[in-house]
Short mmCIF file of C-alpha atoms in Angstrom, two decimals:
data_model
loop_
_atom_site.label_atom_id
_atom_site.label_comp_id
_atom_site.label_asym_id
_atom_site.label_seq_id
_atom_site.Cartn_x
_atom_site.Cartn_y
_atom_site.Cartn_z
CA LEU A 1 -64.82 -83.46 31.12
CA TRP A 2 -67.93 -85.63 31.26
CA VAL A 3 -70.10 -82.47 31.36
CA MET A 4 -68.54 -81.28 28.11
CA VAL A 5 -69.04 -84.70 26.54
CA LEU A 6 -72.70 -84.67 27.63
CA GLY A 7 -73.21 -81.29 25.96
CA LEU A 8 -71.54 -82.41 22.73
CA VAL A 9 -73.60 -85.63 22.61
CA LEU A 10 -76.78 -83.58 23.11
CA HIS A 11 -75.72 -81.29 20.25
CA LEU A 12 -75.14 -84.27 17.95
CA LEU A 13 -78.54 -85.74 18.84
CA ALA A 14 -80.22 -82.36 18.29
CA THR A 15 -78.55 -82.03 14.89
CA TRP A 16 -79.51 -85.59 13.95
CA LYS A 17 -83.15 -85.04 14.94
CA ASP A 18 -83.18 -81.46 13.54
CA VAL A 19 -84.26 -79.98 16.89
CA ASN A 20 -82.41 -76.69 16.69
CA PHE A 21 -83.28 -75.18 20.07
CA ALA A 22 -81.77 -78.18 21.89
CA SER A 23 -78.37 -77.24 20.46
CA GLY A 24 -78.60 -73.98 22.41
CA PHE A 25 -78.88 -75.90 25.68
CA ALA A 26 -76.11 -78.23 24.52
CA PHE A 27 -73.86 -75.21 24.03
CA LEU A 28 -74.53 -74.00 27.59
CA ILE A 29 -73.80 -77.45 29.04
CA THR A 30 -70.55 -77.64 27.07
CA LEU A 31 -69.62 -74.11 28.10
CA TYR A 32 -70.22 -74.90 31.77
CA GLY A 33 -68.16 -78.06 31.46
CA ALA A 34 -65.34 -75.97 30.00
CA VAL A 35 -65.53 -73.59 32.97
CA ILE A 36 -65.21 -76.52 35.39
CA TRP A 37 -62.38 -78.05 33.34
CA LEU A 38 -60.34 -74.85 33.07
CA TRP A 39 -60.94 -73.12 36.42
CA GLY A 40 -62.37 -75.68 38.82
CA TRP A 41 -65.47 -75.88 40.99
CA PRO A 42 -65.08 -72.61 42.96
CA VAL A 43 -65.23 -70.58 39.73
CA ALA A 44 -67.92 -72.89 38.33
CA ARG A 45 -70.15 -72.25 41.34
CA ALA A 46 -69.74 -68.50 40.87
CA ALA A 47 -70.48 -68.82 37.15
CA ALA A 48 -73.49 -71.13 37.56
CA PHE A 49 -76.16 -68.43 37.44
CA PRO A 50 -74.63 -66.36 34.60
CA VAL A 51 -74.32 -69.48 32.43
CA ALA A 52 -77.81 -70.69 33.35
CA PHE A 53 -79.24 -67.22 32.68
CA MET A 54 -78.08 -67.54 29.07
CA ALA A 55 -80.77 -70.21 28.65
CA PHE A 56 -83.30 -67.41 28.30
CA GLY A 57 -81.52 -66.54 25.04
CA VAL A 58 -82.15 -69.96 23.51
CA PRO A 59 -84.73 -69.42 20.72
CA MET A 60 -87.69 -71.55 21.84
CA GLY A 61 -90.43 -69.17 20.74
CA ARG A 62 -91.92 -71.45 18.07
CA VAL A 63 -91.98 -74.46 20.41
CA LEU A 64 -93.64 -72.51 23.22
CA VAL A 65 -96.17 -70.93 20.84
CA ASP A 66 -97.21 -74.35 19.53
CA MET A 67 -97.62 -75.71 23.07
CA PHE A 68 -99.11 -72.80 25.03
CA ALA A 69 -100.39 -70.06 22.71
CA GLN A 70 -103.98 -71.27 22.35
CA PRO A 71 -104.56 -72.02 26.06
CA MET A 72 -102.99 -68.66 26.91
CA GLN A 73 -105.23 -66.90 24.38
CA LEU A 74 -108.35 -68.43 25.93
CA PHE A 75 -107.21 -67.73 29.49
CA SER A 76 -106.21 -64.13 28.69
CA ALA A 77 -109.57 -63.51 27.04
CA GLN A 78 -111.39 -64.82 30.12
CA LEU A 79 -109.24 -62.82 32.52
CA GLY A 80 -109.15 -59.57 30.52
CA GLY A 81 -112.87 -59.77 29.81
CA GLY A 82 -113.53 -60.51 33.47
CA PHE A 83 -111.53 -57.45 34.54
CA SER A 84 -113.53 -55.23 32.20
CA GLN A 85 -116.82 -56.71 33.40
CA ALA A 86 -115.78 -56.05 37.01
CA ILE A 87 -115.42 -52.32 36.29
CA GLY A 88 -118.76 -52.10 34.50
CA VAL A 89 -117.95 -52.65 30.81
CA SER A 90 -120.52 -54.86 29.12
CA THR A 91 -118.62 -57.70 27.41
CA LYS A 92 -119.40 -61.15 26.10
CA ILE A 93 -116.53 -63.64 25.96
CA GLU A 94 -116.63 -66.22 23.15
CA GLY A 95 -113.42 -68.22 23.04
CA THR A 96 -110.65 -65.81 22.09
CA LYS A 97 -113.13 -63.11 21.10
CA ILE A 98 -114.49 -60.47 23.46
CA ARG A 99 -117.58 -58.74 22.15
CA LEU A 100 -118.52 -55.22 23.18
CA PRO A 101 -121.56 -53.30 21.90
CA GLU A 102 -119.14 -51.09 19.97
CA TYR A 103 -116.83 -53.71 18.41
CA THR A 104 -115.27 -57.16 18.79
CA PHE A 105 -111.78 -57.59 20.21
CA GLU A 106 -109.87 -60.81 19.47
CA VAL A 107 -107.00 -62.01 21.63
CA ALA A 108 -104.46 -63.01 18.98
CA VAL A 109 -101.28 -65.01 19.61
CA ALA A 110 -99.36 -61.76 20.04
CA CYS A 111 -101.81 -60.72 22.79
CA SER A 112 -101.78 -64.07 24.60
CA GLY A 113 -99.16 -62.91 27.10
CA LEU A 114 -96.67 -65.65 26.22
CA LYS A 115 -93.90 -63.24 25.24
CA THR A 116 -94.54 -61.23 28.40
CA ILE A 117 -94.14 -64.38 30.50
CA ILE A 118 -90.85 -65.25 28.78
CA SER A 119 -89.37 -61.78 29.25
CA MET A 120 -90.66 -61.37 32.80
CA SER A 121 -89.37 -64.78 33.87
CA ALA A 122 -85.91 -63.68 32.71
CA LEU A 123 -86.20 -60.42 34.64
CA GLY A 124 -87.63 -62.27 37.64
CA ALA A 125 -84.63 -64.63 37.66
CA LEU A 126 -82.19 -61.71 37.45
CA TYR A 127 -84.04 -59.77 40.16
CA ALA A 128 -84.12 -62.82 42.47
CA TRP A 129 -80.39 -63.35 41.99
CA LEU A 130 -79.47 -59.71 42.64
CA VAL A 131 -81.41 -59.14 45.87
CA GLU A 132 -80.15 -59.86 49.36
CA ALA A 133 -82.68 -62.35 50.75
CA ALA A 134 -83.21 -65.89 51.95
CA LEU A 135 -83.27 -68.58 49.26
CA TYR A 136 -87.00 -69.27 49.66
CA LYS A 137 -87.78 -65.59 49.11
CA ARG A 138 -85.74 -65.59 45.93
CA VAL A 139 -87.59 -68.66 44.68
CA VAL A 140 -90.96 -67.05 45.48
CA LEU A 141 -89.86 -63.85 43.73
CA PHE A 142 -88.87 -65.74 40.59
CA LEU A 143 -92.07 -67.82 40.54
CA ALA A 144 -94.14 -64.66 41.06
CA SER A 145 -92.94 -63.37 37.69
CA PHE A 146 -95.29 -65.81 35.94
CA PRO A 147 -98.65 -64.76 37.49
CA VAL A 148 -97.51 -61.12 37.47
CA ALA A 149 -96.95 -61.33 33.70
CA VAL A 150 -100.35 -62.98 33.16
CA LEU A 151 -102.15 -60.36 35.26
CA ALA A 152 -100.30 -57.52 33.52
CA ASN A 153 -101.35 -58.85 30.12
CA ALA A 154 -104.95 -59.17 31.32
CA ALA A 155 -104.81 -55.56 32.55
CA ARG A 156 -103.59 -54.53 29.10
CA ILE A 157 -106.56 -56.29 27.46
CA ALA A 158 -108.98 -54.76 29.96
CA THR A 159 -107.53 -51.28 29.32
CA THR A 160 -107.95 -51.80 25.58
CA LEU A 161 -111.58 -52.83 26.11
CA VAL A 162 -112.29 -49.80 28.30
CA LEU A 163 -110.79 -47.45 25.70
CA GLY A 164 -112.80 -49.15 22.97
CA HIS A 165 -115.95 -48.83 25.04
CA ILE A 166 -115.44 -45.12 25.76
CA PHE A 167 -113.71 -43.82 22.64
CA GLY A 168 -114.40 -46.45 19.99
CA GLN A 169 -112.43 -49.06 18.11
CA LYS A 170 -109.92 -46.68 16.51
CA ALA A 171 -108.82 -45.36 19.89
CA ALA A 172 -108.37 -48.87 21.28
CA GLU A 173 -106.55 -50.38 18.32
CA GLY A 174 -104.61 -47.34 17.13
CA PHE A 175 -101.66 -45.84 18.93
CA PHE A 176 -102.53 -47.51 22.23
CA HIS A 177 -102.47 -50.98 20.71
CA THR A 178 -99.02 -50.26 19.26
CA ALA A 179 -97.69 -48.84 22.53
CA SER A 180 -99.40 -51.34 24.82
CA GLY A 181 -96.46 -53.74 24.62
CA VAL A 182 -94.42 -51.21 26.59
CA ILE A 183 -97.35 -50.54 28.90
CA VAL A 184 -97.86 -54.20 29.79
CA PHE A 185 -94.14 -54.44 30.55
CA MET A 186 -94.48 -51.47 32.92
CA TYR A 187 -97.48 -53.11 34.60
CA ALA A 188 -95.48 -56.30 35.07
CA LEU A 189 -92.39 -54.52 36.42
CA ILE A 190 -94.47 -52.62 38.94
CA GLY A 191 -96.12 -55.89 40.00
CA LEU A 192 -92.77 -57.65 40.35
CA PHE A 193 -91.30 -54.83 42.42
CA ALA A 194 -94.46 -54.87 44.56
CA VAL A 195 -93.94 -58.57 45.28
CA GLY A 196 -90.31 -57.81 46.13
CA GLY A 197 -91.47 -55.12 48.52
CA LEU A 198 -93.91 -57.48 50.23
CA LEU A 199 -91.12 -60.01 50.67
CA ARG A 200 -88.84 -57.21 51.90
CA CYS A 201 -86.35 -57.92 49.13
CA THR A 202 -85.24 -54.31 48.87
CA ARG A 203 -81.47 -54.57 49.27
CA MET A 204 -79.09 -55.56 46.51
CA ARG A 205 -76.33 -58.07 47.16
CA ASP A 206 -72.83 -56.68 47.71
CA ASP A 207 -70.97 -59.94 47.01
CA ILE A 208 -71.31 -59.91 43.22
#
């Protein structure tokens, strides 16, 4: 019962302070308290991950953008520009802008990789929960989703720069730029599965 009360108090405080996203977490706490209250701890332990996983659905995008978007833009520009330099593309990195002889590419908020990190952390958590492996391997697999997402986004930027260098600005920022959101997701999934392979997390659990 005290878990439900804690969730309701958090919801009231969030409403009072007009912090909407906190109400989402308050709902999950209250829901989990209701599970314990109605079905007891054995069911609550089994439901712990599914309820916690719902936290990825709490709309925190604006909060995360305000906190991390600019540092992520700068870091992604450095990393993506560095990748392109390593394969022989002449680039000059100035803040969030990457200058090529042909055109200038700017790493906007949408290209910062923040959304990729959010989505990949959710997939990393699900993947780590589904595989048959020791707890430490699951933790490593989940944590790996963050650098994998950052590297995948940098690879997307580098690919855009290479296309712009070879075929011009229209080729880089046309269809490829529109479709690159799917491409970066594919890069990240391949990277996450590669980490799982290195950790030998190749078998799915049969107890769920």
